[in-house]
Tab-separated table of C-alpha atoms and ligand atoms in Angstrom:
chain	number	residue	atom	x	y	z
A	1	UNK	CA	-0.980	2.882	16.646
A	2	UNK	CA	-1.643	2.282	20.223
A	3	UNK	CA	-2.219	5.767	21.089
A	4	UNK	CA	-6.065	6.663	21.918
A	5	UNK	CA	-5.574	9.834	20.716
A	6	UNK	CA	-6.837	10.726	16.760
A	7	UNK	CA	-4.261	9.604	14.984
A	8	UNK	CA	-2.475	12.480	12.575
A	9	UNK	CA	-2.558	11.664	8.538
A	10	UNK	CA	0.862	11.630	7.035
A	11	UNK	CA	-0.115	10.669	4.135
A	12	UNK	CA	-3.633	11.374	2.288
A	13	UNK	CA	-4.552	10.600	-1.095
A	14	UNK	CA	-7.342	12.094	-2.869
A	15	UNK	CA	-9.247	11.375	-5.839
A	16	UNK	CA	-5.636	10.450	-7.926
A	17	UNK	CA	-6.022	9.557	-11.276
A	18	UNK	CA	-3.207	8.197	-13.574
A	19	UNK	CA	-2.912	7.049	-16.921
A	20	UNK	CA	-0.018	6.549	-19.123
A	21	UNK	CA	-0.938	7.059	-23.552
A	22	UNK	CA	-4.523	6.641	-22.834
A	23	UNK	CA	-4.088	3.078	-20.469
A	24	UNK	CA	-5.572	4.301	-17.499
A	25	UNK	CA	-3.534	2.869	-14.247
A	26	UNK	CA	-5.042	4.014	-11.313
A	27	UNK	CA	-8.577	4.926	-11.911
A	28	UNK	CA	-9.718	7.287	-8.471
A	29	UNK	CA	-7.319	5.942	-5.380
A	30	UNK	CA	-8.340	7.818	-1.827
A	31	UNK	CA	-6.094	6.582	0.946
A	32	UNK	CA	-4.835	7.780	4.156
A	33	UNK	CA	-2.039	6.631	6.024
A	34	UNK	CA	-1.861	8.105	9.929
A	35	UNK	CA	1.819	9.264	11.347
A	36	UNK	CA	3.547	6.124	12.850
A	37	UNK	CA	1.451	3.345	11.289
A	38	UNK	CA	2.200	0.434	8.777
A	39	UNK	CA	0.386	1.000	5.751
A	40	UNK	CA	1.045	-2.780	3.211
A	41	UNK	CA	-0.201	-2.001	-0.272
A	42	UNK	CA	-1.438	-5.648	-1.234
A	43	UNK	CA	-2.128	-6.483	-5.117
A	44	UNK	CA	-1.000	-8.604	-7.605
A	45	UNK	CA	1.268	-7.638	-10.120
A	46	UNK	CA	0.614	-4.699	-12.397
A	47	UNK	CA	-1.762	-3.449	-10.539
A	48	UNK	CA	-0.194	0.277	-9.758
A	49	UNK	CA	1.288	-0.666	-6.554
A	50	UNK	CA	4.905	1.180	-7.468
A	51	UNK	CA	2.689	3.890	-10.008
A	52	UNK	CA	0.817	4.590	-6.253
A	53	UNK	CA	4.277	4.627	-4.561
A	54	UNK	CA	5.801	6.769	-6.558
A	55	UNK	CA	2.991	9.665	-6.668
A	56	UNK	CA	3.987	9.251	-2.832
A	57	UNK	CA	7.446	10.827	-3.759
A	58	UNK	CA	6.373	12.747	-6.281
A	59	UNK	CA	8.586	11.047	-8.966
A	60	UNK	CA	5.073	11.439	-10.931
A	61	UNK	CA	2.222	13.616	-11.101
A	62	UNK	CA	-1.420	12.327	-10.768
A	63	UNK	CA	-3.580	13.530	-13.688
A	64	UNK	CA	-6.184	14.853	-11.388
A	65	UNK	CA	-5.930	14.568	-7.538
A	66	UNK	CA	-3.939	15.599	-4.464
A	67	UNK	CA	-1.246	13.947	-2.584
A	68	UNK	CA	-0.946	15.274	0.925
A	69	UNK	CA	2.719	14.636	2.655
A	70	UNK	CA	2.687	15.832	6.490
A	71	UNK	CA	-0.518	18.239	5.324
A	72	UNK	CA	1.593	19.643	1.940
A	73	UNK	CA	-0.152	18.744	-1.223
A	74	UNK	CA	2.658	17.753	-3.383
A	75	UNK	CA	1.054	18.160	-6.881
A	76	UNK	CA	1.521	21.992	-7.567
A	77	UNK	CA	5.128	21.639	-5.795
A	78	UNK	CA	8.467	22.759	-7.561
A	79	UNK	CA	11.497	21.372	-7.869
A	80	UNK	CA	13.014	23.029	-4.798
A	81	UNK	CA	9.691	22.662	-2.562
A	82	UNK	CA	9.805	18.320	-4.178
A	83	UNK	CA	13.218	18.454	-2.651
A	84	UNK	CA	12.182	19.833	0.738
A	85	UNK	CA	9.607	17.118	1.226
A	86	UNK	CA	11.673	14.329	-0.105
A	87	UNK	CA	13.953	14.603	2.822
A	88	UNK	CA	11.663	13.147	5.061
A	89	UNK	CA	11.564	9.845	3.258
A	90	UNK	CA	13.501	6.655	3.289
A	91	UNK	CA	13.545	4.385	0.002
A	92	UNK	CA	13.790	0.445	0.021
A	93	UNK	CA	13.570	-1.146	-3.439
A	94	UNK	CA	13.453	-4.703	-4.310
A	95	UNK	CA	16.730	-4.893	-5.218
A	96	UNK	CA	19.178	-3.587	-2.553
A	97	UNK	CA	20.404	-0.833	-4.408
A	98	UNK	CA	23.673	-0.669	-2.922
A	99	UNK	CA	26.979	0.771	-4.278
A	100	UNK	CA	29.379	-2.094	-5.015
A	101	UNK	CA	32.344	-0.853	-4.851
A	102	UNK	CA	31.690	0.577	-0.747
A	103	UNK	CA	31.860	-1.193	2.473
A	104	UNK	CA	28.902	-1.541	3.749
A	105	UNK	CA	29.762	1.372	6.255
A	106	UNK	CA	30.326	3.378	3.876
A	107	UNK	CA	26.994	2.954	2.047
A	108	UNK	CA	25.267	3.554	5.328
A	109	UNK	CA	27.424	6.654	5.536
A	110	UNK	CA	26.242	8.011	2.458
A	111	UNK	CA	23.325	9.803	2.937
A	112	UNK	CA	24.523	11.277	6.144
A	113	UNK	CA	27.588	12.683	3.825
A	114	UNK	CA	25.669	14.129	1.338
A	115	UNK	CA	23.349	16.107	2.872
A	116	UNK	CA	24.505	16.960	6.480
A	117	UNK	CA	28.565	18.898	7.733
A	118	UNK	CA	29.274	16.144	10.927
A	119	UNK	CA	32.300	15.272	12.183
A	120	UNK	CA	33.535	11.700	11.601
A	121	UNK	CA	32.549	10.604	15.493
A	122	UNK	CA	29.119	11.734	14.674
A	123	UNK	CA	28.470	9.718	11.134
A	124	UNK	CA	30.223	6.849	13.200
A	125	UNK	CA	27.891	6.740	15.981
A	126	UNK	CA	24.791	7.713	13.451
A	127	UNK	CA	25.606	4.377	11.590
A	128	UNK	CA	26.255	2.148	13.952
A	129	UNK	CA	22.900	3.385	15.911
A	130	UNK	CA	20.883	2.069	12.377
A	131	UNK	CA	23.613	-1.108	11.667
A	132	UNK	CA	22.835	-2.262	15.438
A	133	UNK	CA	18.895	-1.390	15.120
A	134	UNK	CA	18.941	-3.731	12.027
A	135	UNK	CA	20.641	-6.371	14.119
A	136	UNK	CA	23.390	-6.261	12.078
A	137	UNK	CA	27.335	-7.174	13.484
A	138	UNK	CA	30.233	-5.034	13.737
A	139	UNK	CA	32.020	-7.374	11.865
A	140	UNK	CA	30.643	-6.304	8.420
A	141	UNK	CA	31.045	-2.927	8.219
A	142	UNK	CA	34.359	-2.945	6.325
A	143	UNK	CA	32.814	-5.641	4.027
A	144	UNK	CA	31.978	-4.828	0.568
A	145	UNK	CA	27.820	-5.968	-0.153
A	146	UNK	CA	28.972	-8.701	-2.587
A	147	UNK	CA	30.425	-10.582	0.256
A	148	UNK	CA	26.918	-10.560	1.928
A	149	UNK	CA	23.706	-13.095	1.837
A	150	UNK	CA	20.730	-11.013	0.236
A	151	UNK	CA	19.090	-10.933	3.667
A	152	UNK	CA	22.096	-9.176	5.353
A	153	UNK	CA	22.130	-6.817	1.785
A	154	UNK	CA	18.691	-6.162	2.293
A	155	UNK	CA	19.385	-5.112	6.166
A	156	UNK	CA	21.960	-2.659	4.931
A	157	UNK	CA	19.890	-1.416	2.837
A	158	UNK	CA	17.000	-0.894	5.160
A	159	UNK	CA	20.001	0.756	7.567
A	160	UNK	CA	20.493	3.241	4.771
A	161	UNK	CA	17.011	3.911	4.367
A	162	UNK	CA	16.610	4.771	7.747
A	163	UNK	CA	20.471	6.556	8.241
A	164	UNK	CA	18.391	9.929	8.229
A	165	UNK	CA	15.700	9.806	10.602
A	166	UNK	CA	13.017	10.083	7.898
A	167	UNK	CA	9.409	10.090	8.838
A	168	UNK	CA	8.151	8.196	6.064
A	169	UNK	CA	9.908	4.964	4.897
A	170	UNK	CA	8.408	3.791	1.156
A	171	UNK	CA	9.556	-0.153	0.777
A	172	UNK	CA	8.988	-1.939	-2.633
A	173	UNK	CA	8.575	-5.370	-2.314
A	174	UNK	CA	11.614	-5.071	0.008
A	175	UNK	CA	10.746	-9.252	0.575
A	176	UNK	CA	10.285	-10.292	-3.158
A	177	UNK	CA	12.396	-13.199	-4.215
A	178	UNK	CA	13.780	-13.753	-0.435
A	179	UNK	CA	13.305	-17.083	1.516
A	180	UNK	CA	10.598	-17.443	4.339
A	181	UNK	CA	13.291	-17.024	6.951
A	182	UNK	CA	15.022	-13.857	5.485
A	183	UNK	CA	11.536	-12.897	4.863
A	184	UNK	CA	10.788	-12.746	8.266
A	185	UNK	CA	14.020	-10.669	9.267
A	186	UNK	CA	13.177	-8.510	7.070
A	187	UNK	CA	9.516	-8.473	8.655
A	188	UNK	CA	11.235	-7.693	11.749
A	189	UNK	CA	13.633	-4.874	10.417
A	190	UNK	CA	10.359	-3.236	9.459
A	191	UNK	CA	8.482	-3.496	12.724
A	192	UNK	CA	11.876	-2.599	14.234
A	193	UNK	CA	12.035	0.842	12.225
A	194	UNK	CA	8.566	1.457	13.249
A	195	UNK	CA	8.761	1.194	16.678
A	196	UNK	CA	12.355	2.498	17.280
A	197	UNK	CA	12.091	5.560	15.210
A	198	UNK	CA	8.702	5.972	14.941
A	199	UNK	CA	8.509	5.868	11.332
A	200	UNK	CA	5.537	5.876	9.057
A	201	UNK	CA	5.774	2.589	6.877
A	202	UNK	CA	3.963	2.200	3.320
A	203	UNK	CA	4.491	-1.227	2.329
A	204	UNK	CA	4.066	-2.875	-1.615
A	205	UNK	CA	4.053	-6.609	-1.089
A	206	UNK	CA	2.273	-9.294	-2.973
A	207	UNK	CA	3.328	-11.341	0.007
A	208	UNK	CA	0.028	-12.152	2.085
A	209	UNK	CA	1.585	-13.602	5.227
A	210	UNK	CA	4.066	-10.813	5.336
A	211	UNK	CA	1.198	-8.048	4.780
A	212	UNK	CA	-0.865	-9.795	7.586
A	213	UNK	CA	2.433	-9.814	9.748
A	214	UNK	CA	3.220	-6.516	9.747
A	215	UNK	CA	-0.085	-4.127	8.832
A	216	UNK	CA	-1.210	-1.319	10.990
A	217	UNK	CA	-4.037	-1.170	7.964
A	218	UNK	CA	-4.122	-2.814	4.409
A	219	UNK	CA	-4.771	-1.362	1.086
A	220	UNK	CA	-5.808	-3.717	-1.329
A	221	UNK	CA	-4.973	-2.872	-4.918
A	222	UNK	CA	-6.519	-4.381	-8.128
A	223	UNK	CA	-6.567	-2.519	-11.632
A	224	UNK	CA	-6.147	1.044	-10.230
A	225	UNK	CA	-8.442	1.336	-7.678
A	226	UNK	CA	-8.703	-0.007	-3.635
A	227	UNK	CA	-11.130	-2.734	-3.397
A	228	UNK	CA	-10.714	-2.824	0.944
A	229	UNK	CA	-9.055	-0.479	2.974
A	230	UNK	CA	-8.793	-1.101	6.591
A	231	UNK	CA	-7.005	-2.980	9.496
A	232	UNK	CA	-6.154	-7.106	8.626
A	233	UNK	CA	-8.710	-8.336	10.481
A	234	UNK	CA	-11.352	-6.328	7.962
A	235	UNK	CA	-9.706	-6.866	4.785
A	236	UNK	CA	-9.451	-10.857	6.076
A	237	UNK	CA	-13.137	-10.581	6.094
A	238	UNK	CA	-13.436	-8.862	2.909
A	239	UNK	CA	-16.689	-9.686	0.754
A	240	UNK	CA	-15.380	-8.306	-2.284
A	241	UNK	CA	-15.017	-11.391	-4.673
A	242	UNK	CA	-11.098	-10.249	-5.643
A	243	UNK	CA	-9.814	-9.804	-2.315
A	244	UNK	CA	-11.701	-13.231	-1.235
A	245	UNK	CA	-9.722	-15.062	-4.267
A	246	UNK	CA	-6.462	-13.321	-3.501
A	247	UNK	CA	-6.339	-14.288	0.202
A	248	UNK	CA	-7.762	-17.394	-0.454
A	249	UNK	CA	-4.739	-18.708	-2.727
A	250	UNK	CA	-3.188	-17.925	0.719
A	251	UNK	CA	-5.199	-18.785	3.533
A	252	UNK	CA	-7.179	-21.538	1.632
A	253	UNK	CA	-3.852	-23.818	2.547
A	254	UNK	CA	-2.363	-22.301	5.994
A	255	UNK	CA	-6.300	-21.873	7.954
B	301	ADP	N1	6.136	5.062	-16.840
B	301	ADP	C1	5.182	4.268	-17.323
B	301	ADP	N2	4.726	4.422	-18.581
B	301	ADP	C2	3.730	3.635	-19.069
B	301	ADP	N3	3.136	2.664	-18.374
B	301	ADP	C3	3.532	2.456	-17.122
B	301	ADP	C4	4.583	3.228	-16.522
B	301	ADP	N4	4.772	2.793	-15.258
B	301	ADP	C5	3.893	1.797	-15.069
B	301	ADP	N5	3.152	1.572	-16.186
B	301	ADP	C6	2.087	0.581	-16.314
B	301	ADP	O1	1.210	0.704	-15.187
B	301	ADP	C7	0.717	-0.565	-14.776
B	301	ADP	C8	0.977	-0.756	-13.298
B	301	ADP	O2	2.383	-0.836	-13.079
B	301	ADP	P1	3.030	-0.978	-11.650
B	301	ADP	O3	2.563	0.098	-10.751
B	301	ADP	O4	4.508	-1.047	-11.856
B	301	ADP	O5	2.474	-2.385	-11.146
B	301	ADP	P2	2.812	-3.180	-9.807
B	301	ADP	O6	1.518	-3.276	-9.076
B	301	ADP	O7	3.273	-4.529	-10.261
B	301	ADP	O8	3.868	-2.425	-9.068
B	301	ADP	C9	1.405	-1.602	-15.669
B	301	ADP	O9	0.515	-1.951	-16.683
B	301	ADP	C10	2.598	-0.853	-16.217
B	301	ADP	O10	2.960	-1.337	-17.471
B	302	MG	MG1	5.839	-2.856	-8.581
């Protein structure tokens, strides 16, 4: 953030064990994430990047440790309480995730129809506020996503995520499997969110030059547990043996 003031945690993780029949997944994970920052949760795969995202959401429950959303520890929360809180996220998962058989306008719509009474001008103008921040043309709202590219699918989808005016936006490897042009877009889209709505960003990516492109701070994940927490420029000079070999497979042939 480039506020001088302290910045506030949004999200703060404490002590969070996991472990699934005895395989223990994440093994003691503290990490904060301050309001309005770009958190990118770095690791390769299987290492409990989505197991850590989803304790985020509270789609699981740590074994032992708390999970702090806006200052609410989310562990002890009921149903209705898990509901409350979920409202102030947006979701991006690797695959698009959107509904087929709807125009893209309409799966923008969606959220806005299921959870809020407005009149038609105001879901229009609410969508086309999020299709234009995305960068995307009036000409595809009435299209259906199957008559997209994947990078204008995952732009849509990002829309959707953001449709609500969360405060907290969880992507998923939102750039797995795309080219290094769509990557970028979506690279953009992200930064885009950030500074137009202000959002607070947690990131999984295995994708280094995207992390480095887009991190506020970076948490690097390997076999349950944060090796380096900090901004790029402190993971990039990381002494930890892991992290150096990660990178390295990256910045060994682009320095
Ligand atoms: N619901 C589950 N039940 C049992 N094991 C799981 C479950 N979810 C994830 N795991 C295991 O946890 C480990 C980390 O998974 P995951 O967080 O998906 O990795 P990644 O870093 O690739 O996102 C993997 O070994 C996976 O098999
Ligand atoms: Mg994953």
């Amino acid at each position: 953030m480039a506020d001088l003031a302290p910045a506030r945690p949004m999200i703060e993780i404490q002590g969070l064990q996991k472990s699934f029949g005895g395989h223990q997944v994440l093994t003691g994970i503290d990490l904060c994430v301050a309001e309005g920052d770009t958190c990118v949760i770095l690791g390769g795969s299987g290492s409990g990047k989505t197991v850590l995202m989803k304790h985020m959401i509270g789609l699981l429950k740590p074994d032992t440790g708390q999970v702090l959303i806006d200052g609410e520890d989310l562990v002890p929360m009921g149903a209705e309480d898990l509901a409350r809180v979920r409202n102030k996220f947006g979701m991006v998962f690797q695959a698009a995730a959107l509904f087929d058989s709807m125009t893209v306008y309409e799966n923008v719509a969606f959220p806005l129809r299921q959870h809020r009474q407005l009149s038609e001008d105001e879901v229009l103008s609410r969508v086309r506020a999020k299709l234009d921040l995305m960068g995307l043309p009036r000409a595809v709202e009435g299209k259906f996503p199957a008559d997209l590219s994947g990078g204008m699918r995952k732009r849509v989808g990002l829309a959707r995520a953001v449709v609500m005016e969360p405060k907290i936006v969880l992507y998923d490897e939102p750039t797995t499997g795309l080219d290094p042009i769509t990557t970028d877009y979506v690279d953009e889209m992200i930064l885009a969110a950030q500074r137009e709505l202000g959002v607070t960003s947690v990131v999984i990516s295995h994708d280094i030059a995207s992390a480095f492109n887009i991190a506020d701070q970076i948490a690097f994940l390997s076999k349950g547990v944060i090796l380096e927490q900090g901004p790029p420029e402190q993971v990039r000079a990381s002494e930890h043996p892991t992290v150096k070999v990660f990178l390295e497979t990256w910045f060994g042939k682009n320095d």
